[in-house]
C-alpha cells in the first residue's frame, strides 16, 4: 500500500525516482553531471534529475534550492551555503581536538550519499563509539548499515541496528526471558503456599488451645494442600512416575535416531510410553494422536514425515517432563490440540469449516479470473505488433500478482498441503518466464508455457493438510490474559519448525509471528476497526511491548532488549525504494533437536517493482550447529540458475554433506530454480581464525560478506 500527496505543501517527484522534493526547500547535494540545462544530483543518497537555472559546475558539492517544476521535473538553482552550515563544517575539521579516524571514515561515507557530517552527528557518533559494546570494526559496520539504509544517524537507530547485527542473538534473549518467567512462577507459587499455610495457622490458632491440636490440624491442612491438582506433581509418587517416563522418552528418542526399522520403533514407543502417559489426560490424547499420524505417514510411504511427527511429540514430552510440572503442556503442534477444551471443539470445528469453505470459494474466484486472464494473453500473443505484446504482458503480470497473493495472503494456504503451494509457486514462475519470452519476441514459446499453466490450474484439486488444520486450530484459542502464558505460547509457536514442511507461506507466517509486520498490521487494524483496540495483532512484538511495561524490572529490561533487536532488524529490512538494489537481514531463532538455535539470513537482490527479483538474488544463511559448528550456505541466483556454496571449517564436511545435496537440488527445482553448481569451501581462512583468537570481543561476531558471505555495501 502506498500513500502519496499526504502533505499540504507542494511536492515534486521526477520520473523514475521516489524522493519527493519540496518547492522552496534547500538541499545539500552532490552534482554527478550537468549539461544542456539538466543535471543529475544526489540528495539523501538518491539520484535526482533536475532542470538547472543559472550557472552550474559539471560536478562537485553544492547547496541547491527547488524553485519550480517543468513537465514533472523539479527546477533547481545553486544558492550560497547558509553561514551557520559553513561554521558548523569548520568546527568539525579545524577544531583543536582532531576527529577520530572512524569519524573521518563516517564522514567519507556520508559525503558519498550527499550528506554532511554535522555537529549533532559527531556528538551522537562519539557517544556511540564510546559507550556501545563491541569492537570498532563492529561499530563501523553498524554505522555503515544505517547510512546504506538512508536512516538518520540517531542514538535510537544506532542502538537498534547494533543490537540486531552484533548483540546477543534474539533466540538467546527470548530463552533468557523464559528462564526468568519460570523463576517468577516458582516465586508466585511459594508465596501462594505461604499464604495458604498462614491462613490455616491463624484459623487453627483461633479454634484450638493446645499446641498439639494446632500441629495436628496444620499437618492435616498441609496434606490437603499437597493433594490439590496443581500440587500432585510435587508429590514423591508423582515425581517418581515423571522421572521414569522421562527416562523412557529419552530412550525412545535415541532408538528413533538409530533404529532403521520404523515399525519396531513404533512398537517400542507404544509399549514403553503408552502406560506412562496415563498420568495426564492431555498427554494421553496427544500421544495417541501422534502415534496414529505416524502410522498413517508410514503406510503412505512417508517414513521421514512419520519419524518427524514422533520426534516432535517425544521432544515436547521430554521438555515438559524436564520442567518438573505435570500440568504444563507445551502449546504447540499436537500438544496444543490435545489441550483444547472439549466444550470448545464444536465451535472450533464450525469456525475452521467456515473458513476453509470461504477460502475455497475465494480460490475458485481467483482461479476463474486467472484462467480468463490467460485466455486473453493467448489471444493477444497470437496477434503481431508491439501493442499486442504490451497487452499480453499486462494480463500476465495481473495473473502472476493474483497467484502470488493466493500464496502469501489467502487463508487457503493455511489449510492446504505443501504440494498445492508448490504447484502455485511453479505456475507463478512459469508465467514470469512466459512474460520474459514475450519481451524477447518469442510468442510461440510464451503461448506454450501459458497453455501448460492453464492445464495445471484446470486440473488442480485442493487437498487439506491435517497437520496444518490442527495447527490453525491451535491458534484459535482466546488471547491469554496472563502475559507470561501468552509469551510462552507465542515463543513455542514462533520457534517451532515449519508445519507440514518448509514453504513460502510458512516462512511468511513465521515472520508475522515474530512481529516483523506488527507496526503495519497494528496501523491497518486501527484504521479498519477503530481505535478501540479490537483486532490488535497478537505476535511476539506485541507481547514484548506489554511485558516491557509490566512493572517487573528484570522481565521489562529483557523485553526492552529483545524489542531493540527486533526494531533493528525491521530498520535493516526497510524497503529502499528507487535505489535499484535491496538488502535484508533476519536473525531468527529456530527450535532444532529440542534446543533454540539462531539462523542469520542475509538477502541482496535487485528490485523488481515493489518486490525483490527472486530470479536474480543472493541469499546467505549462517547457522549455529552442535555437530558441525558454524555453517554458511550461499545461494546465488542468475536468471533462475542457482549456484550453491556450502561453507564449513570441518575437514570431513564434504563427505557429510554429500547425501543432502541431491535432495536439496530436487526441492529447489520444484519451485522453479535450476541448480548448476555446488561448491564446498572453508567458512574462515586460517589467518582470519588466528586474528579472532587473539581478541576476545564482548559480543558475538558475524563477519561481513567479503569474509563470511555478506556485505551491507551495495
XYZ file of C-alpha atoms in Angstrom:
714
model
C 0.000 0.000 0.000
C 1.427 3.390 -0.990
C 0.065 6.751 0.168
C 1.089 9.845 -1.762
C 0.410 13.584 -1.516
C -0.391 13.450 2.174
C 1.229 16.799 2.957
C -0.365 20.093 2.123
C 2.866 21.548 0.825
C 3.569 21.050 -2.852
C 5.814 18.060 -3.552
C 7.558 17.311 -6.817
C 8.569 13.804 -7.825
C 10.517 13.498 -11.034
C 10.045 10.433 -13.271
C 11.705 7.144 -12.215
C 12.588 8.418 -8.750
C 10.826 8.208 -5.413
C 12.464 11.016 -3.411
C 9.962 13.842 -3.011
C 11.488 17.326 -3.027
C 9.647 20.398 -1.774
C 9.356 23.634 -3.702
C 11.188 26.398 -1.827
C 13.354 23.980 0.190
C 17.158 23.845 0.034
C 19.152 20.613 -0.060
C 22.777 19.566 0.271
C 23.564 17.806 -2.996
C 26.411 16.156 -4.860
C 26.407 17.066 -8.560
C 27.191 13.934 -10.586
C 26.843 15.529 -14.030
C 25.475 18.739 -15.511
C 24.905 19.620 -19.147
C 22.339 21.082 -21.567
C 20.241 22.655 -18.830
C 19.818 19.449 -16.831
C 21.747 17.789 -14.022
C 21.790 14.577 -12.010
C 22.348 15.249 -8.316
C 22.485 13.003 -5.257
C 20.154 14.096 -2.445
C 19.999 11.944 0.696
C 21.574 9.052 -1.178
C 19.107 9.125 -4.097
C 19.830 10.189 -7.676
C 17.522 13.045 -8.696
C 17.217 14.571 -12.175
C 16.616 18.338 -12.159
C 16.432 21.160 -14.654
C 19.086 23.754 -13.908
C 18.671 27.505 -13.533
C 21.712 29.759 -13.648
C 25.317 28.609 -13.832
C 26.160 25.104 -12.634
C 29.528 23.356 -12.318
C 29.874 19.987 -14.041
C 30.401 18.184 -10.721
C 31.033 18.776 -7.027
C 29.116 19.584 -3.840
C 26.569 22.393 -3.670
C 23.502 23.665 -1.875
C 20.534 23.796 -4.247
C 17.060 25.294 -3.929
C 13.957 23.931 -5.664
C 12.361 26.921 -7.405
C 9.734 25.313 -9.623
C 8.719 22.471 -11.895
C 8.708 21.812 -15.645
C 6.910 18.771 -17.076
C 7.075 16.984 -13.750
C 10.833 17.593 -13.342
C 11.970 19.860 -10.485
C 13.817 23.064 -11.382
C 16.750 23.959 -9.119
C 19.349 26.656 -8.768
C 22.535 26.832 -6.726
C 22.364 29.064 -3.662
C 25.071 30.092 -1.162
C 25.508 27.757 1.775
C 23.934 29.217 4.944
C 26.560 30.804 7.221
C 25.686 28.555 10.150
C 26.328 25.494 7.992
C 29.725 26.835 6.965
C 30.602 27.483 10.598
C 29.355 24.054 11.529
C 31.598 22.363 8.981
C 34.588 24.433 10.075
C 34.089 23.325 13.668
C 34.430 19.703 12.663
C 37.608 19.861 10.695
C 39.547 22.727 12.226
C 38.933 22.318 15.951
C 41.840 21.826 18.312
C 40.585 18.320 19.032
C 41.075 16.318 15.804
C 38.406 13.915 14.589
C 38.908 10.226 15.308
C 39.808 8.088 12.267
C 36.463 6.276 12.463
C 34.595 9.604 12.392
C 36.521 10.671 9.308
C 35.575 7.334 7.733
C 31.912 8.004 8.508
C 32.291 11.489 7.022
C 33.510 9.959 3.754
C 30.537 7.580 3.655
C 28.094 10.410 4.296
C 29.672 12.523 1.578
C 29.171 9.714 -0.964
C 25.487 9.744 -0.019
C 25.195 13.503 -0.411
C 25.064 14.205 3.326
C 27.202 16.218 5.733
C 28.945 15.303 8.970
C 27.208 17.817 11.233
C 27.974 18.736 14.824
C 24.957 16.779 16.070
C 26.036 13.657 14.158
C 29.586 13.908 15.532
C 28.216 14.142 19.073
C 25.964 11.118 18.513
C 28.791 9.077 16.989
C 31.236 9.918 19.778
C 28.718 8.675 22.329
C 28.082 5.537 20.282
C 31.763 4.672 19.773
C 32.470 5.300 23.473
C 29.543 3.527 25.126
C 28.332 0.809 22.746
C 29.715 -2.723 23.293
C 31.857 -4.457 20.696
C 34.884 -3.671 18.585
C 35.457 -0.550 16.497
C 35.014 -2.661 13.352
C 31.598 -3.821 14.533
C 30.534 -0.273 15.336
C 31.660 0.898 11.898
C 29.633 -1.951 10.362
C 26.607 -0.675 12.268
C 27.095 2.941 11.136
C 27.608 1.849 7.534
C 24.411 -0.235 7.644
C 22.419 2.737 8.977
C 23.797 5.032 6.256
C 23.168 2.488 3.494
C 19.555 2.217 4.640
C 19.211 6.036 4.348
C 18.368 6.297 8.046
C 19.296 9.250 10.223
C 22.301 8.697 12.483
C 20.438 8.935 15.780
C 21.023 7.188 19.097
C 17.859 5.110 18.651
C 18.733 3.909 15.141
C 22.347 3.113 16.020
C 21.406 1.208 19.194
C 18.719 -0.851 17.436
C 20.802 -1.761 14.382
C 23.883 -2.522 16.521
C 21.851 -4.841 18.741
C 20.440 -6.642 15.692
C 23.821 -7.065 13.989
C 26.223 -7.598 16.876
C 24.220 -8.015 20.067
C 23.050 -11.157 21.781
C 21.019 -13.243 19.287
C 17.262 -12.821 19.542
C 16.786 -16.502 20.343
C 19.068 -16.306 23.367
C 17.261 -13.169 24.568
C 13.931 -14.971 24.391
C 15.258 -18.091 26.122
C 16.607 -15.893 28.949
C 13.125 -14.425 29.329
C 11.607 -17.909 29.512
C 14.008 -18.831 32.330
C 13.227 -15.594 34.191
C 9.492 -16.218 33.853
C 9.941 -19.728 35.260
C 11.693 -18.271 38.305
C 8.824 -15.794 38.736
C 6.241 -18.572 38.551
C 8.100 -20.512 41.253
C 8.168 -17.411 43.464
C 4.435 -16.871 42.957
C 3.761 -20.475 43.903
C 5.825 -20.212 47.088
C 4.013 -17.007 48.076
C 0.677 -18.693 47.406
C 1.642 -21.691 49.538
C 2.847 -19.476 52.380
C -0.406 -17.526 52.261
C -2.480 -20.673 52.464
C -0.404 -22.014 55.332
C -0.658 -18.671 57.162
C -4.439 -18.735 56.760
C -4.508 -22.270 58.027
C -2.320 -21.403 61.009
C -4.356 -18.362 62.037
C -7.618 -20.290 61.715
C -6.288 -23.185 63.736
C -4.863 -20.983 66.498
C -8.224 -19.304 66.907
C -10.043 -22.604 67.239
C -7.717 -24.755 69.364
C -5.934 -24.052 72.558
C -3.240 -26.704 72.845
C -0.099 -26.708 70.672
C -0.553 -30.440 69.997
C -4.016 -29.900 68.476
C -2.685 -26.983 66.409
C 0.166 -29.090 64.990
C -2.224 -31.933 64.180
C -4.618 -29.634 62.300
C -1.736 -27.941 60.498
C -0.469 -31.316 59.272
C -3.942 -32.203 58.047
C -4.181 -28.890 56.192
C -0.748 -29.396 54.625
C -1.755 -32.874 53.473
C -4.873 -31.417 51.861
C -2.816 -28.771 50.086
C -0.413 -31.349 48.697
C -3.322 -33.373 47.360
C -4.643 -30.490 45.239
C -4.282 -30.973 41.431
C -1.643 -28.263 40.982
C 0.496 -29.868 43.725
C 0.350 -33.504 42.670
C 3.444 -33.076 40.525
C 5.448 -32.269 43.657
C 4.447 -35.484 45.454
C 7.042 -38.227 45.743
C 4.987 -40.815 43.879
C 4.207 -38.440 41.023
C 7.842 -37.324 40.722
C 8.962 -40.947 40.504
C 6.447 -41.607 37.726
C 7.538 -38.482 35.849
C 11.245 -39.336 36.139
C 10.594 -42.888 34.939
C 8.552 -41.613 31.990
C 11.265 -39.094 31.103
C 13.904 -41.851 31.016
C 11.689 -43.888 28.706
C 11.121 -40.881 26.441
C 14.881 -40.236 26.175
C 15.441 -43.905 25.344
C 12.721 -43.758 22.685
C 14.336 -40.670 21.121
C 17.677 -42.482 20.892
C 16.030 -45.525 19.305
C 14.183 -43.291 16.841
C 17.537 -41.882 15.696
C 19.341 -45.241 15.461
C 16.785 -47.944 14.609
C 16.378 -48.287 10.805
C 13.078 -50.221 11.057
C 10.332 -47.734 11.880
C 7.767 -50.425 12.731
C 9.956 -51.654 15.593
C 10.354 -48.099 16.886
C 6.579 -47.588 16.867
C 6.026 -50.803 18.817
C 8.714 -49.817 21.333
C 7.224 -46.340 21.854
C 3.705 -47.691 22.271
C 4.852 -50.342 24.745
C 7.208 -48.257 26.902
C 5.455 -44.888 26.895
C 1.807 -45.866 26.454
C 1.350 -46.675 30.141
C 3.347 -43.710 31.412
C 1.219 -41.075 29.654
C -1.877 -42.241 31.543
C -0.884 -39.884 34.399
C -2.075 -36.895 32.356
C -5.178 -36.912 30.077
C -3.768 -34.305 27.669
C -0.563 -36.321 27.266
C -2.555 -39.498 26.646
C -4.651 -37.913 23.902
C -1.679 -36.206 22.229
C 0.375 -39.407 22.385
C -2.359 -41.472 20.728
C -2.922 -38.865 18.007
C 0.803 -38.582 17.227
C 1.121 -42.369 17.047
C -1.871 -42.615 14.706
C -0.484 -39.840 12.500
C 2.931 -41.539 12.315
C 1.376 -44.859 11.303
C -0.619 -43.129 8.556
C 2.551 -41.493 7.233
C 4.341 -44.849 7.284
C 1.515 -46.604 5.417
C 1.672 -43.892 2.745
C 5.418 -44.405 2.316
C 6.377 -41.146 4.069
C 8.805 -42.546 6.619
C 10.646 -39.243 7.162
C 7.372 -37.470 7.958
C 6.450 -40.268 10.373
C 9.785 -40.010 12.169
C 9.423 -36.214 12.374
C 5.929 -36.500 13.910
C 7.242 -38.943 16.522
C 10.340 -36.872 17.234
C 8.331 -33.652 17.717
C 5.941 -35.390 20.098
C 8.729 -37.032 22.119
C 10.758 -33.799 22.231
C 7.756 -31.875 23.559
C 7.201 -34.546 26.211
C 10.854 -34.539 27.254
C 10.891 -30.738 27.515
C 7.732 -30.737 29.627
C 8.920 -33.550 31.888
C 12.278 -31.829 32.409
C 10.476 -28.707 33.653
C 9.081 -30.779 36.525
C 5.457 -29.704 36.018
C 2.862 -32.254 35.007
C 0.156 -29.697 34.430
C 2.099 -27.751 31.799
C 1.695 -28.914 28.232
C 3.742 -27.121 25.528
C 1.366 -25.055 23.451
C 2.408 -26.189 20.025
C 1.534 -28.783 17.424
C -0.402 -31.820 18.568
C 0.004 -30.977 22.243
C -1.910 -27.746 21.851
C -4.625 -29.643 20.016
C -4.855 -32.051 22.953
C -5.276 -29.209 25.417
C -8.278 -27.714 23.641
C -11.245 -27.967 25.974
C -13.920 -30.424 24.861
C -16.697 -27.845 25.183
C -14.997 -25.591 22.605
C -14.304 -28.258 19.979
C -17.701 -27.917 18.297
C -17.128 -24.178 17.950
C -13.632 -24.749 16.530
C -14.919 -27.290 14.018
C -17.577 -24.847 12.841
C -15.064 -21.977 12.647
C -12.468 -23.946 10.709
C -15.064 -25.449 8.371
C -16.474 -21.999 7.598
C -13.019 -20.526 6.984
C -11.996 -23.427 4.731
C -15.224 -23.122 2.750
C -14.757 -19.363 2.312
C -11.102 -19.816 1.337
C -12.099 -22.440 -1.214
C -14.736 -20.126 -2.715
C -12.232 -17.270 -2.860
C -9.741 -19.507 -4.642
C -12.316 -20.551 -7.232
C -12.942 -16.868 -7.980
C -9.196 -16.166 -8.295
C -8.733 -19.290 -10.399
C -11.523 -18.195 -12.745
C -10.006 -14.715 -13.062
C -6.517 -16.085 -13.727
C -7.838 -18.526 -16.343
C -9.683 -15.652 -18.044
C -6.506 -13.557 -17.995
C -4.528 -16.420 -19.540
C -7.139 -16.804 -22.298
C -6.728 -13.099 -23.018
C -2.933 -13.499 -23.042
C -3.225 -16.286 -25.626
C -5.456 -14.067 -27.756
C -3.029 -11.129 -27.725
C 0.014 -13.394 -28.151
C -1.407 -14.593 -31.468
C -1.516 -11.008 -32.724
C 1.546 -9.284 -34.056
C 2.979 -5.949 -33.071
C 4.309 -4.108 -30.046
C 0.847 -3.079 -28.805
C -0.339 -6.711 -28.706
C 2.748 -7.803 -26.766
C 2.203 -4.963 -24.289
C -1.412 -6.029 -23.693
C -0.378 -9.670 -23.204
C 2.345 -8.618 -20.772
C -0.096 -6.587 -18.659
C -2.518 -9.505 -18.348
C 0.351 -11.840 -17.472
C 1.520 -9.504 -14.714
C -2.010 -9.377 -13.316
C -2.239 -13.190 -13.315
C 1.131 -13.502 -11.563
C 0.117 -10.973 -8.907
C -3.137 -12.829 -8.208
C -1.333 -16.156 -7.804
C 1.265 -14.590 -5.511
C -1.492 -13.069 -3.378
C -3.080 -16.508 -3.016
C 0.244 -17.930 -1.814
C 1.080 -15.180 0.686
C -2.252 -13.666 1.728
C -5.070 -16.165 1.219
C -6.377 -18.236 4.142
C -6.375 -21.162 1.734
C -2.646 -21.710 2.224
C -3.268 -22.132 5.964
C -5.163 -25.367 5.234
C -3.875 -26.927 2.017
C -0.921 -29.272 1.677
C 2.533 -28.187 0.572
C 2.127 -29.820 -2.863
C -0.640 -27.338 -3.717
C 1.516 -24.390 -2.675
C 4.427 -25.667 -4.765
C 2.129 -26.026 -7.778
C 1.026 -22.415 -7.412
C 4.617 -21.202 -6.947
C 5.733 -23.102 -10.035
C 2.800 -21.698 -12.024
C 3.783 -18.169 -10.976
C 7.416 -18.707 -12.005
C 6.337 -20.231 -15.339
C 4.197 -17.193 -16.093
C 7.192 -14.977 -15.269
C 9.154 -16.987 -17.837
C 6.329 -16.519 -20.364
C 6.479 -12.753 -19.794
C 10.207 -12.840 -20.489
C 9.626 -14.822 -23.702
C 7.097 -12.235 -24.850
C 9.593 -9.448 -24.205
C 12.128 -11.333 -26.341
C 9.609 -11.738 -29.165
C 9.148 -15.490 -28.674
C 5.328 -15.569 -28.849
C 5.232 -19.302 -29.595
C 7.265 -20.180 -26.504
C 5.138 -17.867 -24.365
C 1.893 -19.443 -25.624
C 3.207 -22.937 -24.882
C 4.024 -22.022 -21.268
C 0.686 -20.269 -20.746
C -1.196 -23.332 -22.029
C 0.760 -25.563 -19.632
C -0.142 -23.350 -16.675
C -3.792 -23.313 -17.774
C -3.878 -27.113 -17.763
C -2.307 -27.249 -14.294
C -4.818 -24.792 -12.850
C -7.769 -26.501 -14.534
C -6.836 -29.870 -13.003
C -5.760 -28.555 -9.600
C -7.548 -30.300 -6.726
C -7.331 -28.681 -3.308
C -6.331 -31.092 -0.557
C -6.474 -30.011 3.090
C -3.442 -30.829 5.226
C -4.380 -32.456 8.537
C -1.241 -31.068 10.177
C -1.966 -27.514 9.041
C -5.600 -27.704 10.125
C -4.536 -28.825 13.612
C -2.002 -26.016 13.765
C -4.651 -23.494 12.736
C -6.999 -24.792 15.445
C -4.205 -24.365 17.987
C -4.008 -20.686 17.103
C -7.728 -20.073 17.593
C -7.579 -20.038 21.363
C -8.655 -16.990 23.292
C -5.903 -14.421 23.939
C -4.164 -15.174 27.226
C -4.895 -12.669 29.975
C -1.667 -13.726 31.691
C 1.227 -12.091 29.813
C 3.654 -14.817 30.887
C 1.475 -17.553 29.419
C 0.876 -15.522 26.259
C 4.626 -15.044 25.820
C 5.390 -18.743 26.371
C 2.715 -19.727 23.887
C 3.998 -17.350 21.220
C 7.581 -18.411 21.894
C 6.655 -22.053 21.301
C 4.758 -21.219 18.119
C 7.415 -18.890 16.712
C 10.483 -21.101 17.125
C 8.987 -24.463 16.163
C 9.914 -25.935 12.749
C 7.539 -25.319 9.872
C 4.254 -27.210 9.921
C 3.997 -29.841 7.155
C 7.421 -28.882 5.784
C 9.010 -25.561 4.744
C 7.215 -23.340 2.238
C 6.941 -19.696 1.232
C 3.702 -19.168 3.173
C 5.061 -20.919 6.276
C 8.089 -18.597 6.257
C 5.866 -15.539 5.815
C 3.675 -16.627 8.752
C 6.782 -17.219 10.887
C 7.955 -13.650 10.260
C 4.484 -12.393 11.188
C 4.526 -14.363 14.448
C 7.799 -12.709 15.453
C 6.245 -9.301 14.797
C 8.197 -8.070 11.771
C 4.907 -6.783 10.283
C 3.468 -5.691 13.646
C 3.607 -1.915 13.115
C 1.970 -2.094 9.694
C -0.698 -4.578 10.831
C -1.452 -2.605 14.003
C -1.933 0.589 11.970
C -4.087 -1.251 9.437
C -6.184 -2.769 12.231
C -6.636 0.661 13.807
C -7.848 2.139 10.530
C -10.229 -0.723 9.763
C -11.679 -1.367 13.227
C -11.282 1.956 15.015
C -9.232 2.999 17.993
C -10.944 0.632 20.447
C -8.061 -1.818 20.223
C -10.273 -4.532 18.783
C -8.426 -6.779 16.385
C -4.936 -5.782 17.543
C -2.494 -8.338 16.081
C -1.172 -10.935 18.511
C 2.511 -11.613 17.934
C 5.824 -11.687 19.753
C 6.469 -7.954 19.408
C 3.009 -7.047 20.745
C 3.560 -9.223 23.819
C 7.079 -7.863 24.365
C 5.691 -4.316 24.303
C 3.288 -5.271 27.094
C 5.969 -7.080 29.105
C 8.232 -4.026 28.830
C 5.541 -2.065 30.720
C 4.612 -4.841 33.150
C 6.420 -3.347 36.159
C 8.544 -6.471 36.654
C 12.006 -4.900 36.363
C 14.089 -7.946 35.227
C 11.463 -9.059 32.694
C 10.846 -5.498 31.465
C 14.581 -4.965 30.920
C 14.949 -8.182 28.918
C 11.808 -7.383 26.920
C 13.278 -3.971 26.044
C 16.479 -5.621 24.784
C 14.523 -8.102 22.668
C 12.410 -5.247 21.290
C 15.560 -3.314 20.401
C 16.805 -6.348 18.458
C 13.504 -6.718 16.601
C 13.357 -2.989 15.832
C 16.915 -3.098 14.500
C 16.004 -5.917 12.146
C 12.939 -4.008 10.982
C 15.106 -0.971 10.213
C 17.572 -3.123 8.274
C 14.676 -4.582 6.273
C 13.137 -1.229 5.379
C 12.294 -1.010 1.685
C 14.788 1.215 -0.148
C 12.530 2.450 -2.931
C 14.212 3.673 -6.076
C 17.790 2.594 -5.339
C 17.725 -0.434 -7.650
C 19.074 -2.907 -5.076
C 17.611 -4.199 -1.822
C 19.307 -5.691 1.230
C 17.555 -7.606 4.015
C 18.749 -9.132 7.280
C 16.969 -11.547 9.625
C 18.242 -13.173 12.807
C 15.680 -15.860 13.589
C 15.514 -18.328 16.485
C 14.536 -21.857 15.471
C 13.965 -24.911 17.627
C 16.221 -27.722 16.499
C 16.582 -31.021 18.376
C 14.875 -29.563 21.437
C 17.169 -26.518 21.588
C 16.696 -22.970 20.326
C 19.299 -22.184 17.672
C 19.840 -18.943 15.782
C 19.790 -18.645 11.984
C 21.075 -15.473 10.326
C 19.661 -14.760 6.864
C 21.151 -12.130 4.538
C 19.490 -11.147 1.249
C 20.915 -8.972 -1.512
C 18.770 -8.609 -4.630
C 17.671 -6.382 -7.458
C 14.367 -4.589 -7.056
C 11.510 -5.666 -9.282
C 8.847 -3.015 -8.776
C 7.631 -3.330 -5.190
C 9.326 -6.681 -4.580
C 12.750 -8.238 -4.968
C 13.770 -10.098 -8.114
C 13.859 -13.715 -6.906
C 15.374 -14.836 -10.208
C 18.459 -12.667 -9.599
C 19.469 -12.500 -5.966
C 21.901 -13.649 -3.298
C 20.908 -15.367 -0.062
C 23.310 -16.262 2.699
C 22.377 -18.381 5.719
C 24.622 -18.580 8.776
C 23.596 -21.363 11.160
C 24.907 -22.471 14.531
C 25.025 -26.278 14.756
C 26.161 -28.528 17.563
C 27.934 -31.169 15.482
C 29.314 -29.110 12.589
C 29.906 -25.733 14.232
C 29.027 -22.620 12.211
C 27.659 -23.439 8.763
C 27.304 -20.947 5.911
C 25.061 -21.553 2.890
C 25.355 -19.112 -0.017
C 22.761 -19.193 -2.816
C 23.432 -17.068 -5.914
C 20.638 -16.911 -8.496
C 21.164 -15.569 -12.001
C 18.128 -15.855 -14.281
C 16.932 -18.751 -12.076
C 20.218 -20.648 -12.496
C 21.444 -21.337 -8.996
C 24.978 -21.670 -7.653
C 25.276 -23.058 -4.127
C 28.294 -22.681 -1.865
C 28.454 -24.552 1.447
C 30.974 -23.176 3.953
C 32.248 -25.034 6.989
C 35.612 -25.465 8.702
C 35.425 -29.229 9.335
C 37.727 -31.338 7.193
C 35.094 -34.068 6.726
C 32.248 -31.688 5.909
C 32.154 -32.522 2.173
C 31.642 -36.190 2.968
C 28.887 -35.472 5.495
C 27.074 -33.036 3.178
C 27.066 -35.279 0.090
C 23.813 -37.203 0.878
C 21.833 -33.964 1.266
C 22.950 -32.214 -1.925
C 20.775 -34.243 -4.327
C 17.743 -33.778 -2.084
C 18.358 -30.011 -1.970
C 18.647 -29.859 -5.766
C 15.321 -31.627 -6.185
C 13.478 -29.328 -3.783
C 14.905 -26.168 -5.349
C 13.926 -27.325 -8.829
C 10.370 -27.911 -7.579
C 9.952 -24.155 -7.054
C 11.490 -23.045 -10.350
C 15.278 -22.923 -9.855
C 17.900 -24.853 -11.820
C 20.950 -25.843 -9.774
C 24.013 -25.663 -11.983
C 26.841 -25.803 -9.446
C 27.523 -26.787 -5.822
C 30.791 -25.770 -4.144
C 32.132 -26.621 -0.692
C 34.683 -24.267 0.890
C 36.030 -23.210 4.273
C 33.988 -20.737 6.284
C 37.003 -18.798 7.601
C 40.587 -18.851 6.457
C 43.466 -19.609 8.795
C 44.637 -16.001 9.072
C 41.170 -14.793 9.980
C 40.813 -17.533 12.596
C 44.118 -16.620 14.244
C 43.124 -12.943 14.371
C 39.809 -13.809 16.026
C 41.548 -15.977 18.626
C 43.796 -13.066 19.642
C 40.921 -10.811 20.627
C 38.012 -11.551 22.939
C 35.109 -9.362 21.859
C 32.274 -8.520 24.210
C 29.680 -9.568 21.658
C 29.318 -12.381 19.154
C 30.980 -11.816 15.802
C 29.239 -12.140 12.472
C 31.693 -11.149 9.763
C 30.876 -9.248 6.566
C 30.152 -10.847 3.209
C 33.693 -10.489 1.940
C 34.849 -12.857 4.686
C 31.812 -14.925 5.576
C 29.272 -14.185 2.929
C 27.696 -10.730 3.171
C 28.398 -7.031 2.940
C 25.773 -4.362 3.518
C 27.525 -2.108 0.995
C 25.608 -2.155 -2.271
